[in-house]
Coordinates of C-alpha atoms in Angstrom, one line a residue:
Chain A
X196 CA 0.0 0.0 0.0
X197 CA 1.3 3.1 -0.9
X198 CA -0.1 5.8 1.6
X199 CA -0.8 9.1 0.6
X200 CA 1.3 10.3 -2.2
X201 CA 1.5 14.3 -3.7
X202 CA 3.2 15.6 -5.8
X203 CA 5.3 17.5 -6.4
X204 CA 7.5 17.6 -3.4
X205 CA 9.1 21.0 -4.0
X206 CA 7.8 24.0 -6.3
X207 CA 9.2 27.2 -6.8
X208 CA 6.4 29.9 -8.1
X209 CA 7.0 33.6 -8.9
X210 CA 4.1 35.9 -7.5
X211 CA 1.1 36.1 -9.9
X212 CA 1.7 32.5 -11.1
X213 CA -0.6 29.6 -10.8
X214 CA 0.0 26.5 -9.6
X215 CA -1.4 22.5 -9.3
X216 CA -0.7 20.5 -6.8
X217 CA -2.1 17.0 -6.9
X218 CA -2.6 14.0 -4.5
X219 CA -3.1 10.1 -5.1
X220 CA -5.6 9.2 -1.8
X221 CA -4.4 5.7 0.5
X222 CA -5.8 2.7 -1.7
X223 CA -10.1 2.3 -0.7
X224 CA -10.0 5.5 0.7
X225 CA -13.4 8.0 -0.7
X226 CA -12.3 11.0 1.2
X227 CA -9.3 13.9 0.3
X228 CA -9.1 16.8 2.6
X229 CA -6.2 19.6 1.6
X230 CA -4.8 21.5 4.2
X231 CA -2.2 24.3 4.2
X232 CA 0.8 24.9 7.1
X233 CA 2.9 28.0 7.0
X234 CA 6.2 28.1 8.3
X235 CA 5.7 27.1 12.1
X236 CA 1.9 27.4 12.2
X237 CA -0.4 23.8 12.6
X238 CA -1.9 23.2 9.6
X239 CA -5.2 25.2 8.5
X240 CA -7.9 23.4 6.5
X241 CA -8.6 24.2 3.1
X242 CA -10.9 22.2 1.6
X243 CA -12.5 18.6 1.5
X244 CA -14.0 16.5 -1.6
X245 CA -16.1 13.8 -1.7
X246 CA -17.4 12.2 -4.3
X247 CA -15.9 14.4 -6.9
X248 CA -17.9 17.5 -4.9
X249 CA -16.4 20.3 -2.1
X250 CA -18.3 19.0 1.2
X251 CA -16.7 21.4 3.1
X252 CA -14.5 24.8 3.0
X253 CA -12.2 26.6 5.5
X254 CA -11.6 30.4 5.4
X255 CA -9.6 30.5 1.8
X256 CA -10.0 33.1 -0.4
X257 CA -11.8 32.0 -4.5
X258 CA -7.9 32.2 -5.3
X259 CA -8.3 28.5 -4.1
X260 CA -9.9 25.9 -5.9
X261 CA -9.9 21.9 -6.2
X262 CA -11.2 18.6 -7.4
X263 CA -11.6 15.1 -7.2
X264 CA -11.4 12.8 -10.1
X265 CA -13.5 9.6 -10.2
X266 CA -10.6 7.2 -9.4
X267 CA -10.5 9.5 -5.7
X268 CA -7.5 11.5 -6.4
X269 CA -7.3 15.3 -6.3
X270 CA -6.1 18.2 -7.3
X271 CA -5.3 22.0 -5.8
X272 CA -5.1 24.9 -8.0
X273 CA -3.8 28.3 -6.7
X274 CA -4.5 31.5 -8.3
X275 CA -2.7 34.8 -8.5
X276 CA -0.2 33.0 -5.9
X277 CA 1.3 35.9 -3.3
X278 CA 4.1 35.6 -1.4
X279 CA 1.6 34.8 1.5
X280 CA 0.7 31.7 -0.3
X281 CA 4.0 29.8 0.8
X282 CA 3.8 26.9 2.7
X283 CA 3.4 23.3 3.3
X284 CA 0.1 22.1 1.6
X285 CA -0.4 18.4 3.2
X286 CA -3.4 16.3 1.6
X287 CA -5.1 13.9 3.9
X288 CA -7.3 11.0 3.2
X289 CA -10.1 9.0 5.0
X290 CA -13.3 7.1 4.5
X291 CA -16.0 8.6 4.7
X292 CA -18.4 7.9 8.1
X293 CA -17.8 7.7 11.6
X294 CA -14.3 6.4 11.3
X295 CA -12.3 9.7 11.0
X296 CA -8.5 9.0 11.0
X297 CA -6.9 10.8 8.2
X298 CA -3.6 9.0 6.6
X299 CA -1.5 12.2 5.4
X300 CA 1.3 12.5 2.5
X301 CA 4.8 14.3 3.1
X302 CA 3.0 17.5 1.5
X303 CA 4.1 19.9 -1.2
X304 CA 6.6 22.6 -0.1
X305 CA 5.6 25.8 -2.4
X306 CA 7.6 28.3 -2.1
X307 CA 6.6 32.0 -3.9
X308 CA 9.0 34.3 -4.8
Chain B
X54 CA -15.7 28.3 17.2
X55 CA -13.9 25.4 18.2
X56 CA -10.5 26.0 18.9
X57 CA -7.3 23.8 20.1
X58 CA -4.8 25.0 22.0
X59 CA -0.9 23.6 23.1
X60 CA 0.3 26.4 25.4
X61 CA 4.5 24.7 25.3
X62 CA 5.8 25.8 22.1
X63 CA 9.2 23.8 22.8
X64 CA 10.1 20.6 25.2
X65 CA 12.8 18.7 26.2
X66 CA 12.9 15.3 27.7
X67 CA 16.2 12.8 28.8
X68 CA 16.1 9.8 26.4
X69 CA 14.4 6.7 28.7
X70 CA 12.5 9.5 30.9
X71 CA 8.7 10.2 30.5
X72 CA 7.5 13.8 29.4
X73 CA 3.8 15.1 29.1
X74 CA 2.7 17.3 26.6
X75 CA -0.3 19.7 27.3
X76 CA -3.5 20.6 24.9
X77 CA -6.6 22.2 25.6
X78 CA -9.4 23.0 23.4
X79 CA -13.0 24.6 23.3
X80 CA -16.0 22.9 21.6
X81 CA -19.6 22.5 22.6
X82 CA -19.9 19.7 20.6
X83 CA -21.0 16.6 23.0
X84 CA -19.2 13.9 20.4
X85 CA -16.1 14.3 18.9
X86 CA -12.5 13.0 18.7
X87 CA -9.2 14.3 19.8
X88 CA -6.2 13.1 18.4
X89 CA -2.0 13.3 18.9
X90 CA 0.1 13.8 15.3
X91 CA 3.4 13.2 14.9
X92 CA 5.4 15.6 12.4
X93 CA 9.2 14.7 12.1
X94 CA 11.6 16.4 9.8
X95 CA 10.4 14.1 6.9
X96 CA 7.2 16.8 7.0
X97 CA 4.7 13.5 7.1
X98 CA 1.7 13.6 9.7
X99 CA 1.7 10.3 11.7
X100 CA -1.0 9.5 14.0
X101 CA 0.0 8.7 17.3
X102 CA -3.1 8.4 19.5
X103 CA -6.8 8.8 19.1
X104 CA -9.3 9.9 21.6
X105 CA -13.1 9.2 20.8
X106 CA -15.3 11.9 23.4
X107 CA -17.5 9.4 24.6
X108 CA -15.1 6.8 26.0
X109 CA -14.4 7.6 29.1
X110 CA -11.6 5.1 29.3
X111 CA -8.1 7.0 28.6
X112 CA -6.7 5.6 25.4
X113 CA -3.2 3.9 25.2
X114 CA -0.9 2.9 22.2
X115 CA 2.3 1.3 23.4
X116 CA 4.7 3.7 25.1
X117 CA 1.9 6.6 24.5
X118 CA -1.1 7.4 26.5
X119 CA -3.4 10.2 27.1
X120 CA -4.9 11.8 30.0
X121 CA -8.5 12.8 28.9
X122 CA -10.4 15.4 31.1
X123 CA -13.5 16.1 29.2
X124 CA -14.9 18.5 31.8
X125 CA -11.9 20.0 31.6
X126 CA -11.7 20.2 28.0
X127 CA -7.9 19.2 28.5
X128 CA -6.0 16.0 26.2
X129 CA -2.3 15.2 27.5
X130 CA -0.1 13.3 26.0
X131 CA 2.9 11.1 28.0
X132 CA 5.6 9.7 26.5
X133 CA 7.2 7.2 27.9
X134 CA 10.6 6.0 27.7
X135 CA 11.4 8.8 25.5
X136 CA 13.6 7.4 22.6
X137 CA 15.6 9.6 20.3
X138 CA 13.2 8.8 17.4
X139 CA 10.4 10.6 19.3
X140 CA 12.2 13.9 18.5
X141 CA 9.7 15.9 16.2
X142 CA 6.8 18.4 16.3
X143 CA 3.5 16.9 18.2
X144 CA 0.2 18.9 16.9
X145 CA -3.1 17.9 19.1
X146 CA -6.2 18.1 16.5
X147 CA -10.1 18.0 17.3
X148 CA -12.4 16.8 14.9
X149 CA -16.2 17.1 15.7
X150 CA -16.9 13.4 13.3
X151 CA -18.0 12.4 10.7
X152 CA -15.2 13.2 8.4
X153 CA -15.1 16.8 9.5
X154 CA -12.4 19.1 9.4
X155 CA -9.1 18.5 11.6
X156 CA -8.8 21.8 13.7
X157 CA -5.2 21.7 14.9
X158 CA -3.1 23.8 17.7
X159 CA 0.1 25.4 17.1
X160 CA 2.0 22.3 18.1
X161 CA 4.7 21.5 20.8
X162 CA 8.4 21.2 19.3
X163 CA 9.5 17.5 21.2
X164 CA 13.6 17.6 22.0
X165 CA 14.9 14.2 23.0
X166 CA 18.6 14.5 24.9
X167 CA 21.0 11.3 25.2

């Protein structure tokens, strides 16, 4: 089983760029939640898809925008990128229901310059 | 607005000795789960210990266990037998179910001395 896998590890943007960021959910897994960490900060949740839909949606500005594909994995698109927008961006994945532990990949380290 | 809190940014424990990390948080939810991550150097989340709200019974895994005060709204976590591999960044998270949203505190930065 492979885990959580994103890609790619490192990216190095200049301000005004866009930018994808995708993420292959834990084999059986339904469930891809995307969350962003800055620079000694816990990580803040972005968004969550479900069955190719957002369920839910943290406090992210339009600039941010995703989806899930039918074989579960996902992708994260960043707008306009600003030097705020440098971070960590860790994907998470779970099944959907009561069970709620999320299984997390080594993240995406985007760096805006 | 639920919130989670971990009031030592920075810790330091004696490899073999036992050290307790602190988390509190704020929810009026009745149900939810609390949980202990893991964040080494390699950037990967690990869970280390879950915590469903309506067991009352503390949970353990291993060399890791939690002291749960729900009244308290507080969710320890002691190592024991520190071992150098324990040395990483320990986030508590809250998750109100169903597949919710992690809402995690600023973490506690884990040092383990020889």
């Amino acid at each position: 089983d492979a885990g959580v896998t994103q890609s790619p590890t490192h990216l190095i943007k200049t301000r005004g760029q866009q930018v994808t960021l995708r993420c292959s959910p834990k084999s059986g897994h339904d469930t891809v939640s995307w969350y962003q960490q800055a620079l000694g900060q816990g990580p803040q949740f972005i968004f969550q898809y479900y069955e190719e839909e957002e369920r839910q949606r943290g406090n992210f500005p339009d600039r941010f925008s995703g989806h899930q594909f039918p074989n579960y994995s996902s992708e994260l698109n960043v707008n306009a990128l600003l030097l705020g927008d440098s971070a960590l961006y860790l994907c998470a994945s779970s099944l959907v229901g009561p069970s709620t532990e999320a299984f997390f990949g080594q993240g995406t380290r985007l760096t805006v310059v | 607005a639920q919130t989670v809190t971990q009031s030592q940014p920075e810790m330091s424990v004696q490899e073999a000795e036992t050290v307790t990390l602190s988390c509190t948080y704020d929810t009026s939810e009745s149900d939810y789960y609390l949980f202990w991550y893991k964040q080494p150097p390699s950037r990967q989340m690990i869970l280390v210990i879950r915590q469903e709200a309506y067991k009352q019974q503390n949970a353990t895994e291993n060399r890791f266990s939690v002291n749960f005060q729900k009244a308290a709204k507080s969710f320890s976590l002691k190592i024991s037998d520190s071992q150098l591999g324990d040395a990483a960044m320990y986030f508590c998270a809250y998750n109100a179910g169903n597949n919710r949203k992690l809402i995690w505190g600023l973490g506690t930065s884990l040092a383990v001395n020889p």
